[in-house]
Every structure is written in C-alpha cells, then in structure tokens.
Short mmCIF file of C-alpha atoms in Angstrom, two decimals:
data_model
loop_
_atom_site.label_atom_id
_atom_site.label_comp_id
_atom_site.label_asym_id
_atom_site.label_seq_id
_atom_site.Cartn_x
_atom_site.Cartn_y
_atom_site.Cartn_z
CA MET A 1 16.79 24.05 51.29
CA ALA A 2 19.96 21.99 50.82
CA LYS A 3 19.41 21.81 47.05
CA THR A 4 18.88 25.57 46.89
CA LEU A 5 22.10 26.21 48.76
CA ASP A 6 23.92 23.70 46.53
CA TRP A 7 22.76 25.52 43.40
CA ASP A 8 23.70 28.89 44.86
CA SER A 9 27.15 27.83 45.98
CA ARG A 10 28.18 25.54 43.12
CA ILE A 11 26.49 26.98 40.07
CA GLY A 12 24.56 30.18 40.66
CA ARG A 13 27.61 32.17 41.75
CA ARG A 14 30.46 30.21 40.16
CA VAL A 15 29.44 29.14 36.65
CA ARG A 16 29.30 32.21 34.48
CA LEU A 17 27.92 32.45 30.94
CA ARG A 18 31.26 33.86 29.82
CA ASP A 19 33.07 30.80 31.12
CA LEU A 20 30.64 28.48 29.34
CA HIS A 21 31.21 30.44 26.14
CA ILE A 22 34.95 29.89 26.56
CA LEU A 23 34.42 26.17 27.19
CA PHE A 24 32.36 25.79 24.00
CA ALA A 25 35.07 27.64 22.03
CA VAL A 26 37.75 25.27 23.35
CA ILE A 27 35.64 22.25 22.38
CA GLN A 28 34.94 23.71 18.93
CA HIS A 29 38.59 24.55 18.16
CA GLY A 30 40.13 21.51 19.85
CA SER A 31 42.72 23.36 21.93
CA MET A 32 42.97 26.17 24.46
CA ALA A 33 45.53 28.03 22.36
CA LYS A 34 43.28 28.09 19.28
CA ALA A 35 40.26 29.05 21.38
CA GLY A 36 42.25 31.86 22.95
CA ALA A 37 43.25 33.19 19.54
CA TYR A 38 39.64 33.04 18.39
CA LEU A 39 38.37 34.80 21.52
CA GLY A 40 41.22 37.31 21.76
CA MET A 41 42.34 35.91 25.12
CA SER A 42 45.55 34.46 26.47
CA GLN A 43 45.83 30.69 26.78
CA SER A 44 46.31 31.16 30.54
CA ALA A 45 42.99 33.02 30.85
CA VAL A 46 41.22 30.31 28.89
CA SER A 47 42.74 27.62 31.09
CA GLN A 48 41.67 29.46 34.26
CA ALA A 49 38.08 29.75 33.01
CA ILE A 50 37.93 26.02 32.28
CA ALA A 51 39.42 25.19 35.66
CA ALA A 52 36.83 27.38 37.38
CA ILE A 53 33.93 25.51 35.79
CA GLU A 54 35.46 22.12 36.58
CA HIS A 55 35.99 23.19 40.17
CA ALA A 56 32.40 24.41 40.46
CA LEU A 57 30.95 21.20 39.01
CA ARG A 58 33.54 18.95 40.69
CA VAL A 59 34.06 16.84 37.55
CA PRO A 60 36.61 16.94 34.69
CA LEU A 61 35.10 18.38 31.53
CA LEU A 62 38.12 18.02 29.24
CA ASP A 63 40.88 15.48 28.77
CA ARG A 64 44.18 17.19 27.97
CA THR A 65 46.40 15.45 25.42
CA SER A 66 49.52 16.39 23.49
CA LYS A 67 47.32 17.01 20.43
CA GLY A 68 44.77 19.20 22.18
CA VAL A 69 41.67 18.52 24.23
CA THR A 70 38.69 16.17 24.00
CA THR A 71 35.48 16.23 26.01
CA THR A 72 34.79 13.79 28.81
CA ILE A 73 31.35 12.28 29.32
CA TYR A 74 30.67 15.18 31.72
CA GLY A 75 31.82 17.69 29.14
CA ASN A 76 29.56 16.15 26.50
CA ALA A 77 26.57 16.40 28.84
CA LEU A 78 27.26 20.06 29.62
CA LEU A 79 27.86 20.82 25.94
CA ARG A 80 24.58 19.24 24.90
CA ARG A 81 22.51 21.02 27.55
CA GLY A 82 24.52 24.23 27.43
CA ARG A 83 24.00 24.66 23.70
CA ALA A 84 20.28 24.45 24.23
CA ALA A 85 20.48 27.02 27.03
CA PHE A 86 22.53 29.44 24.93
CA ASP A 87 20.20 28.96 22.01
CA GLU A 88 17.17 29.77 24.14
CA LEU A 89 18.94 32.79 25.59
CA ARG A 90 19.82 34.00 22.09
CA LEU A 91 16.22 33.52 20.98
CA GLY A 92 15.03 35.39 24.06
CA VAL A 93 17.17 38.40 23.20
CA GLN A 94 16.02 38.22 19.58
CA GLU A 95 12.40 37.98 20.66
CA ILE A 96 12.71 41.11 22.77
CA GLU A 97 14.12 42.95 19.75
CA GLU A 98 11.49 41.53 17.42
CA LEU A 99 8.56 42.48 19.64
CA ALA A 100 9.11 46.05 18.50
CA ASP A 101 9.39 44.90 14.85
CA PRO A 102 8.46 41.27 14.09
CA ALA A 103 9.88 41.60 10.56
CA THR A 104 13.42 41.92 11.89
CA GLY A 105 15.77 39.12 12.84
CA ASP A 106 18.16 36.41 11.67
CA VAL A 107 17.05 33.14 10.10
CA ARG A 108 19.49 30.25 9.70
CA ILE A 109 18.57 27.76 6.99
CA ALA A 110 20.27 24.52 5.99
CA ALA A 111 19.40 23.32 2.49
CA THR A 112 20.39 20.34 0.37
CA GLU A 113 21.51 21.07 -3.17
CA PRO A 114 18.25 20.31 -5.05
CA LEU A 115 16.28 22.77 -2.92
CA ALA A 116 19.06 25.34 -2.64
CA ALA A 117 19.12 25.47 -6.45
CA GLY A 118 15.35 25.18 -6.82
CA ILE A 119 12.73 26.59 -4.50
CA LEU A 120 15.03 28.47 -2.10
CA PRO A 121 15.98 31.41 -4.39
CA ARG A 122 12.30 32.04 -5.10
CA VAL A 123 11.51 31.98 -1.36
CA ILE A 124 14.37 34.36 -0.55
CA GLU A 125 13.24 36.77 -3.27
CA ARG A 126 9.73 36.92 -1.84
CA LEU A 127 10.84 37.13 1.78
CA SER A 128 13.33 39.92 1.10
CA GLN A 129 10.73 41.98 -0.74
CA ARG A 130 8.21 41.68 2.06
CA TYR A 131 10.60 41.87 5.01
CA PRO A 132 13.82 43.58 3.87
CA ARG A 133 15.27 43.71 7.37
CA ILE A 134 15.26 39.94 7.89
CA LYS A 135 18.74 38.49 7.45
CA LEU A 136 19.09 34.98 6.05
CA HIS A 137 22.09 32.75 6.72
CA VAL A 138 22.07 29.77 4.35
CA MET A 139 24.36 26.80 4.84
CA GLU A 140 24.85 23.67 2.80
CA ALA A 141 23.13 20.74 4.47
CA ALA A 142 24.60 17.29 4.81
CA GLU A 143 24.06 14.79 2.01
CA GLN A 144 20.37 14.38 1.28
CA GLY A 145 20.42 10.61 1.88
CA GLN A 146 21.46 11.10 5.48
CA MET A 147 18.75 11.33 8.12
CA GLU A 148 20.72 12.67 11.08
CA PHE A 149 20.13 16.42 10.55
CA PRO A 150 23.21 17.57 12.52
CA GLU A 151 22.53 21.25 11.72
CA LEU A 152 19.25 21.03 13.61
CA ARG A 153 20.44 18.83 16.42
CA GLU A 154 23.34 21.19 17.12
CA ARG A 155 20.99 24.19 16.71
CA ARG A 156 23.12 25.73 13.98
CA ALA A 157 20.03 26.01 11.79
CA ASP A 158 16.41 26.89 12.50
CA ALA A 159 15.09 24.67 9.71
CA ARG A 160 16.34 22.39 6.97
CA LEU A 161 15.03 22.22 3.41
CA THR A 162 15.62 18.75 2.03
CA LEU A 163 14.41 15.85 -0.06
CA LEU A 164 12.83 13.45 2.42
CA VAL A 165 14.08 10.12 1.09
CA ARG A 166 12.11 8.18 3.70
CA PRO A 167 9.59 9.07 6.43
CA LEU A 168 10.73 10.02 9.89
CA ASP A 169 10.10 7.19 12.30
CA GLY A 170 11.26 5.85 15.63
CA GLU A 171 13.65 8.09 17.52
CA LEU A 172 13.88 10.51 14.59
CA ALA A 173 10.14 11.18 14.78
CA LYS A 174 10.51 11.96 18.49
CA GLU A 175 13.29 14.47 17.87
CA PHE A 176 12.28 16.08 14.56
CA GLU A 177 9.11 16.98 12.71
CA ALA A 178 8.76 17.13 8.93
CA GLU A 179 6.32 19.21 6.90
CA ILE A 180 5.83 18.06 3.31
CA LEU A 181 5.86 21.04 0.94
CA ARG A 182 5.45 19.38 -2.46
CA TYR A 183 6.71 16.46 -4.54
CA ASP A 184 9.46 16.29 -7.14
CA ARG A 185 10.98 13.86 -9.62
CA ILE A 186 13.92 13.64 -12.01
CA CYS A 187 13.57 14.81 -15.61
CA LEU A 188 15.84 14.79 -18.65
CA ALA A 189 16.86 17.93 -20.49
CA THR A 190 19.48 19.38 -22.79
CA GLY A 191 20.49 22.81 -24.02
CA SER A 192 18.47 24.53 -26.73
CA PRO A 193 21.31 24.24 -29.33
CA SER A 194 20.91 20.44 -29.35
CA PRO A 195 18.98 18.98 -32.31
CA LEU A 196 17.31 16.63 -29.82
CA THR A 197 15.15 19.51 -28.60
CA ARG A 198 13.38 19.58 -31.97
CA ARG A 199 12.28 15.97 -31.80
CA ARG A 200 8.77 15.28 -30.54
CA LYS A 201 9.43 11.64 -29.80
CA LEU A 202 12.46 10.21 -28.08
CA ASP A 203 13.32 6.93 -26.43
CA LEU A 204 16.06 6.00 -23.99
CA ALA A 205 17.57 3.87 -26.73
CA ASP A 206 18.16 7.06 -28.74
CA LEU A 207 20.30 8.47 -25.92
CA VAL A 208 22.57 5.54 -25.04
CA ASP A 209 25.57 6.98 -26.88
CA GLU A 210 25.02 10.58 -25.76
CA PRO A 211 27.23 12.02 -23.00
CA TRP A 212 25.25 12.28 -19.75
CA ILE A 213 25.49 14.40 -16.62
CA VAL A 214 23.58 12.74 -13.79
CA PRO A 215 23.18 12.76 -10.01
CA LEU A 216 25.18 10.24 -8.00
CA ALA A 217 23.91 6.67 -8.23
CA THR A 218 23.24 6.77 -4.46
CA THR A 219 20.59 9.49 -4.92
CA PRO A 220 16.96 8.72 -5.91
CA GLY A 221 17.33 10.43 -9.29
CA GLY A 222 20.63 8.79 -10.19
CA ALA A 223 19.37 5.36 -9.17
CA ALA A 224 16.16 5.83 -11.19
CA ILE A 225 18.08 6.59 -14.40
CA LEU A 226 20.29 3.52 -14.13
CA LYS A 227 17.26 1.38 -13.29
CA ALA A 228 15.34 2.70 -16.31
CA PHE A 229 18.12 1.64 -18.69
CA ARG A 230 18.52 -1.71 -16.97
CA GLU A 231 14.81 -2.55 -17.13
CA ARG A 232 14.73 -1.70 -20.82
CA GLY A 233 17.58 -4.14 -21.41
CA LEU A 234 19.81 -1.28 -22.55
CA PRO A 235 23.46 -0.76 -21.69
CA PRO A 236 24.04 1.95 -19.07
CA PRO A 237 24.32 5.52 -20.38
CA HIS A 238 27.68 7.07 -21.13
CA ILE A 239 28.09 9.14 -17.94
CA THR A 240 30.58 11.96 -18.41
CA VAL A 241 29.93 13.59 -15.02
CA SER A 242 28.10 12.39 -11.94
CA THR A 243 27.51 15.09 -9.34
CA THR A 244 25.12 16.25 -6.66
CA SER A 245 25.58 19.83 -7.89
CA VAL A 246 22.45 21.07 -9.64
CA HIS A 247 24.24 24.28 -10.59
CA LEU A 248 26.97 22.33 -12.40
CA ARG A 249 24.38 20.33 -14.31
CA ASN A 250 22.56 23.53 -15.27
CA PHE A 251 25.65 25.26 -16.65
CA LEU A 252 27.05 22.24 -18.47
CA GLY A 253 23.66 21.47 -19.97
CA MET A 254 23.43 24.91 -21.62
CA SER A 255 25.77 23.92 -24.47
CA GLY A 256 23.46 21.20 -25.75
CA ARG A 257 26.30 18.66 -25.78
CA PHE A 258 25.02 16.72 -22.77
CA ILE A 259 21.88 14.99 -21.57
CA VAL A 260 21.34 16.34 -18.06
CA ALA A 261 19.17 14.87 -15.33
CA LEU A 262 17.57 17.59 -13.21
CA PRO A 263 14.76 17.91 -10.67
CA ALA A 264 11.52 18.88 -12.40
CA SER A 265 11.21 21.83 -10.02
CA VAL A 266 14.48 23.33 -11.28
CA LEU A 267 13.38 23.00 -14.90
CA ASP A 268 10.00 24.51 -14.10
CA LEU A 269 11.53 27.52 -12.38
CA TYR A 270 14.68 28.26 -14.37
CA THR A 271 14.48 26.60 -17.78
CA ASP A 272 14.55 29.98 -19.56
CA LEU A 273 17.44 31.22 -17.46
CA PHE A 274 19.71 28.37 -18.51
CA GLY A 275 18.26 27.75 -21.96
CA LEU A 276 17.38 24.15 -21.16
CA LYS A 277 14.66 22.14 -22.87
CA ARG A 278 12.92 19.20 -21.25
CA LEU A 279 13.06 16.03 -23.32
CA PRO A 280 9.87 13.98 -23.90
CA ILE A 281 11.09 10.96 -21.93
CA ASP A 282 9.64 9.87 -18.61
CA VAL A 283 11.99 8.35 -16.04
CA PRO A 284 9.91 5.98 -13.89
CA MET A 285 10.41 6.76 -10.21
CA ALA A 286 8.45 7.52 -7.08
CA ASN A 287 7.81 11.18 -6.42
CA ILE A 288 10.17 12.45 -3.73
CA PRO A 289 8.83 14.89 -1.11
CA HIS A 290 10.31 18.32 -0.61
CA ALA A 291 10.21 18.83 3.14
CA ILE A 292 11.07 21.39 5.74
CA ILE A 293 12.49 19.77 8.87
CA ARG A 294 12.65 21.36 12.28
CA LEU A 295 13.62 20.29 15.76
CA ARG A 296 10.54 19.12 17.62
CA ASN A 297 9.38 21.26 20.56
CA ARG A 298 11.78 24.05 19.64
CA THR A 299 10.26 27.53 19.52
CA LEU A 300 11.35 29.37 16.40
CA SER A 301 11.77 33.12 16.14
CA PRO A 302 9.05 35.18 14.42
CA ALA A 303 11.44 35.77 11.51
CA ALA A 304 11.94 32.01 11.06
CA GLU A 305 8.18 31.51 11.08
CA LEU A 306 7.84 34.15 8.35
CA PHE A 307 10.43 32.27 6.29
CA MET A 308 8.45 29.06 6.65
CA GLN A 309 5.24 30.84 5.68
CA CYS A 310 6.85 32.15 2.48
CA THR A 311 8.22 28.68 1.72
CA ARG A 312 4.75 27.15 1.96
CA GLU A 313 3.33 29.82 -0.36
CA VAL A 314 5.97 29.29 -3.05
CA ALA A 315 5.62 25.51 -2.85
CA LYS A 316 1.86 25.73 -3.36
CA GLU A 317 2.22 28.08 -6.30
CA MET A 318 4.71 25.75 -7.98
CA ASP A 319 2.07 23.00 -8.01
CA ALA A 320 -0.85 25.22 -8.98
CA PRO A 321 -2.35 24.77 -12.48
CA PRO A 322 -1.49 27.61 -14.91
CA GLU A 323 -4.99 29.10 -14.78
CA ALA A 324 -4.74 29.47 -11.01
CA HIS A 325 -1.96 32.05 -11.33
CA SER A 326 -4.28 34.36 -13.21
CA ARG A 327 -6.94 34.19 -10.51
CA ARG A 328 -5.24 36.61 -8.12
CA GLY A 329 -2.57 34.08 -7.24
CA ALA A 330 -5.04 31.42 -6.13
CA VAL A 331 -3.34 28.06 -5.63
CA ARG A 332 -4.28 24.55 -4.66
CA ARG A 333 -2.68 22.20 -2.19
CA PRO A 334 -0.38 19.68 -3.84
CA ALA A 335 -1.98 16.26 -4.13
CA LYS A 336 0.01 13.51 -2.48
CA ARG A 337 1.61 11.42 -5.18
CA GLY A 338 3.87 8.47 -5.23
#
C-alpha cells in the first residue's frame, strides 16, 4: 500500500506528460531560453515545469551553468526511460489510427549513403504506389563503419538500412537485430563517352594514370581498391576525389573523364540513368551484406512493417536471375556469399 501511495503522491499526480516534454526540449536545446522559444513558452514557465518535476522526484535533473544546462545522472536516467515511454505512447496513438486503415502512418528510416542511393528509391517507389497514404521520413545515418546505431537507440528511426561491415555480437546483439537483405561489392565504371567503355579487356595497370573517384579508404570499397593495386605491385591510383557520396560519384562519372568506384547495386539499378558503363575489371573483396537493423524487442507500427516487407521484395528481385523476372515476378533468395 505504501508503494501505491508513493506513486500516487510523487508521480501519478505531479509528473505530467507536458512537463516531461518540456524537460526533453530543454535537454535537446541545451538551455531553458532556447527550449522556451522552441515551445512558444516563457523561460519562467519552462523553469517552473522543470522545478516541479525535480520536486516530485526529489532529485536534481539538470545542472545549471553559465553556458546552459547539462543533465545529471538522474536526468539521464529519466531521459532514457522517458524517451521509450513517449515512443510507446506515440506508437499507441498511431496504432489506434492505423487500426481503421493499416496503410496509413509515418515511417522513419535512417539510411547510409550506399543504400540511400541504391535500393531505397526503388523501395519508396513501390511502397508509395501500394500505400500512398504512408509518409516516409528519411534521415542520413551515421557513417557506415560505425556500429552504434544512435538513430535506433534514441528511437529517432524505426529501422536503419546499412552495410553491415561486421556481424552484431556481444552487447550489440542483445540490443539490436539485423536482417540480411542481400550482398554487394564494389565495381569500376566510367561514363559512356570514355573510349575505355569500348574495350573488352582491361587491367588495373591500364588505369593507373587515369583520374579516379573512389570511396574513402576507411570504407570496404575504398580499402579494396587500394589493396588491389598494392597486391599487383602497382603504384596507387591517381585519386582526384575520395568521397562517401554515391550521388557525387554518379554525376562526376557521367562525363567519362573519371574511373568511378560504385556499389554493384547502384550500377545494376541506375546505369542507364547516369550513362555509366561497368568496366571488365574485378576488384577482389568480400561481399558486404545489405542489412536492415532494428531495435530488439521494439514493436514497430504496421506502416513500418509494410516498409520492411517492400524492402525484402526489392532486395530479392535485385538478386533474381533475368529469366525470373519474366515468370510473374518470381524471385529466389539471395545465396550467402563471401
């Protein structure tokens, strides 16, 4: 009975959702003045809301400094748990709305550059045709080599499309789950105006003096290119631009002046769009999985599940043999390679 009374007196009646929303805004913006401007409230009203929560919980949630505010250990705990509570509440409201029409809702996707420029446009096209009332919010994911997935941990995204540079293990496997969609690798291409596109046989030695546009050396594709030259005993290529941007490589490659290194999936999907021609040179490297990552034990909205279903379909079709597309869209599961 004591615990029930404690909840009723300290939290049930005193901690309001509105006050928690104000607290999260203060933490996000780093000061009460900025949070007040964002919320359309006076700084005094923001301060009173924060004081009310601290009084109810009997611990300091924020440290006030001349430069703004920072969270205390108590504030961090409430922020971590409170975000989850707000996320579940938001999903609950969405679910009520979607029960009347499951093909309605918001989906928040984080995507690294190779997938945002590759499979994602094809998925969005299919999803929007089937379910035109679903709204997609796409954000750029953190660098593909990182394995922290902050967009998922902070519940800013429902799922993340990424290259899975290494398997999830340890604590990551407890927090996240990964579904392998297909496998990709780096390929070499140039624009159709280049005379190189008319040659049936090419060797890396033929391309040493050509200007190159490649991924960063810290990425699997960029590292594979440098390793290929090194193992052949060749000097490194003349790199004019190194970038993670697939779009930049696509557009610069159109002129035919550059050798561009691109994911095979991008060339397969959009080679005609950008006028690029794949060169007959194989870059030895392990196949890298395309994966969709989600927070483990988190219930996704029906709209998010529909997005994932469309993503699986497109991934399977990308790996299907050409004759399969003429058999009423029949596809095969991608064989695990590399």
